[in-house]
Tab-separated table of C-alpha atoms in Angstrom:
chain	number	residue	atom	x	y	z
A	91	ALA	CA	-104.513	-109.576	-11.367
A	92	GLN	CA	-101.610	-108.671	-13.298
A	93	SER	CA	-100.136	-105.129	-13.196
A	94	VAL	CA	-97.066	-103.460	-14.093
A	95	ALA	CA	-95.764	-100.039	-12.812
A	96	GLN	CA	-93.309	-97.701	-14.310
A	97	PRO	CA	-92.737	-94.994	-11.671
A	98	GLU	CA	-91.036	-92.436	-13.865
A	99	ASP	CA	-93.004	-90.667	-16.670
A	100	GLN	CA	-89.561	-89.324	-17.990
A	101	VAL	CA	-86.105	-90.007	-17.462
A	102	ASN	CA	-83.491	-87.765	-18.588
A	103	VAL	CA	-79.933	-88.604	-19.165
A	104	ALA	CA	-76.828	-87.113	-21.151
A	105	GLU	CA	-75.493	-88.882	-24.154
A	106	GLY	CA	-72.675	-91.630	-23.077
A	107	ASN	CA	-74.098	-91.956	-19.394
A	108	PRO	CA	-75.633	-94.973	-18.339
A	109	LEU	CA	-79.350	-94.997	-18.186
A	110	THR	CA	-81.840	-97.152	-16.115
A	111	VAL	CA	-85.780	-97.281	-16.729
A	112	LYS	CA	-87.491	-98.825	-13.655
A	113	CYS	CA	-90.459	-101.568	-13.806
A	114	THR	CA	-91.877	-103.494	-11.280
A	115	TYR	CA	-94.720	-105.987	-11.750
A	116	SER	CA	-97.390	-108.063	-9.922
A	117	VAL	CA	-98.592	-111.631	-10.981
A	118	SER	CA	-99.994	-114.846	-10.004
A	119	GLY	CA	-97.097	-117.227	-10.370
A	120	ASN	CA	-93.865	-116.760	-12.261
A	121	PRO	CA	-93.729	-113.917	-14.730
A	122	TYR	CA	-92.664	-113.560	-18.249
A	123	LEU	CA	-91.335	-110.098	-18.600
A	124	PHE	CA	-90.912	-107.916	-21.789
A	125	TRP	CA	-89.524	-104.709	-22.950
A	126	TYR	CA	-90.860	-102.558	-25.667
A	127	VAL	CA	-89.848	-99.571	-27.441
A	128	GLN	CA	-92.066	-96.903	-29.447
A	129	TYR	CA	-90.549	-94.401	-31.569
A	130	PRO	CA	-92.412	-91.297	-32.518
A	131	ASN	CA	-95.737	-92.281	-34.883
A	132	ARG	CA	-94.789	-95.848	-34.926
A	133	GLY	CA	-95.742	-99.270	-33.533
A	134	LEU	CA	-94.109	-100.867	-30.729
A	135	GLN	CA	-90.881	-103.085	-31.311
A	136	PHE	CA	-89.857	-105.749	-29.119
A	137	LEU	CA	-86.583	-105.121	-27.151
A	138	LEU	CA	-85.918	-107.895	-24.768
A	139	LYS	CA	-87.757	-110.690	-22.610
A	140	TYR	CA	-87.222	-112.727	-19.478
A	141	ILE	CA	-88.686	-116.201	-19.544
A	142	THR	CA	-86.322	-118.183	-17.317
A	143	GLY	CA	-82.752	-118.843	-16.440
A	144	ASP	CA	-80.058	-116.067	-16.163
A	145	ASN	CA	-81.305	-112.914	-14.416
A	146	LEU	CA	-79.735	-110.562	-16.798
A	147	VAL	CA	-81.157	-110.538	-20.178
A	148	LYS	CA	-79.407	-108.726	-23.129
A	149	GLY	CA	-81.625	-107.519	-25.924
A	150	SER	CA	-81.431	-105.168	-29.135
A	151	TYR	CA	-79.345	-101.913	-29.318
A	152	GLY	CA	-77.214	-102.649	-26.428
A	153	PHE	CA	-79.896	-102.889	-23.748
A	154	GLU	CA	-80.368	-105.232	-20.986
A	155	ALA	CA	-82.651	-105.872	-18.138
A	156	GLU	CA	-82.362	-107.319	-14.781
A	157	PHE	CA	-84.893	-109.783	-13.203
A	158	ASN	CA	-84.933	-109.346	-9.589
A	159	LYS	CA	-87.622	-111.799	-8.066
A	160	SER	CA	-87.646	-110.824	-4.508
A	161	GLN	CA	-88.140	-107.011	-5.685
A	162	THR	CA	-90.500	-107.858	-8.369
A	163	SER	CA	-88.597	-105.906	-10.663
A	164	PHE	CA	-87.140	-105.779	-14.226
A	165	HIS	CA	-85.293	-102.670	-14.880
A	166	LEU	CA	-84.220	-101.608	-18.095
A	167	LYS	CA	-80.493	-100.847	-18.501
A	168	LYS	CA	-78.015	-99.302	-21.124
A	169	PRO	CA	-74.239	-98.573	-20.283
A	170	SER	CA	-73.797	-95.638	-22.518
A	171	ALA	CA	-77.125	-94.040	-23.765
A	172	LEU	CA	-77.228	-92.538	-27.260
A	173	VAL	CA	-79.440	-89.839	-28.359
A	174	SER	CA	-81.403	-92.204	-30.746
A	175	ASP	CA	-82.404	-94.005	-27.574
A	176	SER	CA	-84.762	-91.095	-26.796
A	177	ALA	CA	-88.345	-92.782	-27.204
A	178	LEU	CA	-91.173	-94.221	-25.447
A	179	TYR	CA	-90.248	-97.397	-23.441
A	180	PHE	CA	-93.088	-99.916	-22.117
A	181	CYS	CA	-92.601	-102.776	-19.619
A	182	ALA	CA	-94.846	-105.589	-19.952
A	183	VAL	CA	-95.851	-108.777	-17.915
A	184	ARG	CA	-97.856	-111.844	-18.518
A	185	SER	CA	-98.216	-114.708	-15.953
A	186	MET	CA	-96.870	-118.253	-16.758
A	187	ASN	CA	-100.354	-119.539	-15.468
A	188	THR	CA	-102.149	-120.807	-18.459
A	189	GLY	CA	-105.361	-118.988	-17.525
A	190	PHE	CA	-103.470	-115.581	-18.044
A	191	GLN	CA	-102.899	-115.019	-21.694
A	192	LYS	CA	-103.110	-111.265	-21.641
A	193	LEU	CA	-99.863	-109.292	-21.858
A	194	VAL	CA	-100.235	-106.329	-19.333
A	195	PHE	CA	-98.300	-102.987	-20.482
A	196	GLY	CA	-97.064	-100.173	-17.862
A	197	THR	CA	-97.990	-96.729	-18.904
A	198	GLY	CA	-94.633	-96.093	-20.089
A	199	THR	CA	-91.663	-94.146	-19.630
A	200	ARG	CA	-90.416	-91.211	-22.115
A	201	LEU	CA	-86.538	-91.720	-22.231
A	202	LEU	CA	-84.917	-88.414	-23.356
A	203	VAL	CA	-81.008	-88.367	-24.008
A	204	SER	CA	-79.604	-85.408	-24.498
A	205	PRO	CA	-76.208	-84.534	-26.730
B	278	GLY	CA	-97.142	-110.996	-44.879
B	279	ALA	CA	-93.710	-110.252	-43.168
B	280	GLY	CA	-95.241	-107.924	-40.347
B	281	VAL	CA	-98.745	-107.139	-38.716
B	282	SER	CA	-100.363	-104.791	-41.286
B	283	GLN	CA	-103.111	-102.407	-40.375
B	284	SER	CA	-105.622	-100.113	-42.197
B	285	PRO	CA	-106.483	-97.353	-42.454
B	286	SER	CA	-103.123	-95.947	-40.966
B	287	ASN	CA	-105.187	-92.498	-40.345
B	288	LYS	CA	-109.045	-92.152	-40.011
B	289	VAL	CA	-110.812	-88.861	-39.336
B	290	THR	CA	-114.752	-89.457	-38.887
B	291	GLU	CA	-117.563	-87.187	-37.344
B	292	LYS	CA	-119.028	-88.034	-34.090
B	293	GLY	CA	-121.617	-90.427	-34.410
B	294	LYS	CA	-120.304	-92.098	-37.355
B	295	ASP	CA	-119.315	-96.029	-37.322
B	296	VAL	CA	-115.886	-96.852	-38.110
B	297	GLU	CA	-114.100	-100.282	-38.890
B	298	LEU	CA	-110.461	-100.752	-38.347
B	299	ARG	CA	-108.437	-103.730	-40.022
B	300	CYS	CA	-105.435	-105.939	-38.489
B	301	ASP	CA	-103.838	-108.652	-40.875
B	302	PRO	CA	-101.779	-110.644	-38.359
B	303	ILE	CA	-98.452	-112.456	-39.178
B	304	SER	CA	-98.959	-115.560	-40.825
B	305	GLY	CA	-99.277	-118.514	-38.750
B	306	HIS	CA	-99.874	-116.500	-35.493
B	307	THR	CA	-102.934	-117.475	-33.767
B	308	ALA	CA	-103.038	-114.852	-30.995
B	309	LEU	CA	-104.127	-111.386	-31.776
B	310	TYR	CA	-104.878	-108.388	-29.623
B	311	TRP	CA	-106.218	-104.973	-29.870
B	312	TYR	CA	-104.796	-102.185	-27.732
B	313	ARG	CA	-105.476	-98.465	-27.563
B	314	GLN	CA	-103.125	-95.807	-27.126
B	315	SER	CA	-104.471	-92.090	-26.403
B	316	LEU	CA	-102.260	-89.333	-26.698
B	317	GLY	CA	-99.580	-89.371	-23.969
B	318	GLN	CA	-100.732	-92.689	-22.433
B	319	GLY	CA	-99.918	-96.027	-22.103
B	320	LEU	CA	-101.516	-98.979	-23.892
B	321	GLU	CA	-105.061	-100.126	-22.876
B	322	PHE	CA	-105.913	-103.655	-23.592
B	323	LEU	CA	-109.211	-103.995	-25.641
B	324	ILE	CA	-109.706	-107.504	-26.609
B	325	TYR	CA	-107.496	-110.842	-27.285
B	326	PHE	CA	-108.306	-113.645	-29.779
B	327	GLN	CA	-106.828	-116.982	-29.184
B	328	GLY	CA	-107.408	-119.721	-31.924
B	329	ASN	CA	-111.345	-120.837	-31.919
B	330	SER	CA	-111.517	-120.028	-27.991
B	331	ALA	CA	-113.994	-117.262	-26.938
B	332	PRO	CA	-112.252	-114.051	-27.038
B	333	ASP	CA	-111.223	-112.042	-23.958
B	334	LYS	CA	-113.353	-108.892	-24.256
B	335	SER	CA	-112.695	-107.747	-20.881
B	336	GLY	CA	-110.976	-104.623	-22.021
B	337	LEU	CA	-113.565	-103.271	-24.302
B	338	PRO	CA	-114.843	-99.781	-22.839
B	339	SER	CA	-118.317	-100.064	-23.902
B	340	ASP	CA	-120.870	-101.851	-25.978
B	341	ARG	CA	-120.037	-99.435	-28.906
B	342	PHE	CA	-116.681	-101.332	-29.447
B	343	SER	CA	-116.938	-104.882	-30.985
B	344	ALA	CA	-114.340	-106.860	-32.796
B	345	GLU	CA	-114.546	-110.065	-34.783
B	346	ARG	CA	-111.747	-112.476	-36.199
B	347	THR	CA	-112.791	-114.359	-39.379
B	348	GLY	CA	-111.283	-117.465	-40.296
B	349	GLY	CA	-108.421	-117.163	-37.472
B	350	SER	CA	-106.743	-114.623	-39.447
B	351	VAL	CA	-107.800	-111.117	-40.232
B	352	SER	CA	-109.592	-109.075	-37.427
B	353	THR	CA	-111.792	-106.087	-37.595
B	354	LEU	CA	-112.516	-103.755	-34.677
B	355	THR	CA	-115.688	-101.882	-35.002
B	356	ILE	CA	-116.642	-98.609	-33.004
B	357	GLN	CA	-120.033	-97.545	-33.438
B	358	ARG	CA	-121.559	-94.012	-32.976
B	359	THR	CA	-117.961	-92.795	-32.303
B	360	GLN	CA	-117.298	-90.140	-29.673
B	361	GLN	CA	-114.533	-87.557	-29.441
B	362	GLU	CA	-112.989	-89.721	-26.486
B	363	ASP	CA	-112.670	-92.617	-29.101
B	364	SER	CA	-109.914	-90.428	-30.728
B	365	ALA	CA	-106.618	-92.539	-30.297
B	366	VAL	CA	-104.204	-94.841	-32.029
B	367	TYR	CA	-105.470	-98.443	-32.010
B	368	LEU	CA	-102.630	-100.778	-32.029
B	369	CYS	CA	-103.048	-104.637	-33.372
B	370	ALA	CA	-100.513	-107.377	-32.201
B	371	SER	CA	-100.085	-110.917	-33.037
B	372	SER	CA	-98.049	-113.582	-31.499
B	373	SER	CA	-97.581	-117.375	-31.630
B	374	ALA	CA	-100.219	-119.155	-29.235
B	375	TRP	CA	-99.037	-119.643	-25.296
B	376	GLY	CA	-98.172	-123.400	-25.117
B	377	ASP	CA	-97.051	-123.624	-28.868
B	378	ARG	CA	-93.942	-125.425	-29.182
B	379	GLY	CA	-90.963	-122.668	-28.886
B	380	SER	CA	-93.255	-120.090	-28.294
B	381	THR	CA	-92.432	-117.323	-25.580
B	382	GLY	CA	-95.089	-115.166	-26.246
B	383	GLU	CA	-93.650	-111.819	-27.290
B	384	LEU	CA	-95.988	-109.689	-29.296
B	385	PHE	CA	-95.531	-107.991	-32.869
B	386	PHE	CA	-97.068	-104.892	-33.359
B	387	GLY	CA	-98.555	-103.128	-36.440
B	388	GLU	CA	-98.027	-99.468	-36.960
B	389	GLY	CA	-101.537	-98.568	-35.630
B	390	SER	CA	-104.492	-96.899	-36.921
B	391	ARG	CA	-104.929	-93.227	-35.728
B	392	LEU	CA	-108.488	-92.427	-35.125
B	393	THR	CA	-109.734	-88.743	-34.904
B	394	VAL	CA	-113.275	-88.068	-34.196
B	395	LEU	CA	-114.264	-84.463	-34.854
């Protein structure tokens, strides 16, 4: 079965500092990996994805994520955090196997960037 | 439309009443998903539709929950005899079909329908 773990309920970082939001996954076969962001009272917005190729993926708003197959991780990163990055972040995975269509989400990590 | 549209955006109902939540996906998207997000919780998968295939209902929490998708487009999630624990935000998402040329499967979400059961 597919699963995603986001081990931190909340990440606190000062504005201007680098941030990391952690994600590990478990799937049958090779994964498709995604990060989504949710601002208060809004739906989820797509940030970035890993399908194949380069392990470092760049996405919206200056975010990037690194796929690490040996550690089954897909941590979200940003070199310099902004207060406006404060939101709820979700990691998600689906298998490349055609029998697994469902996108499975982690429990979310709340990012709080202080001025 | 340009994005996924959900209605109503807010629904307050009394315990025991039935509710219907509607989702209008992005035109041309053949995959449609319903998720539930309870206060402070992650996303709980409910049901997935893909074209004319039988839906994946594995996430529906009880037989009070059902969903249909008419004509491969609009979907309705129905909750019968609502309970207070059904209070949550119900999110709909659509995507191009797995295997479609150029598809990489990211989901596009609506703004959600907030259900409050008194």
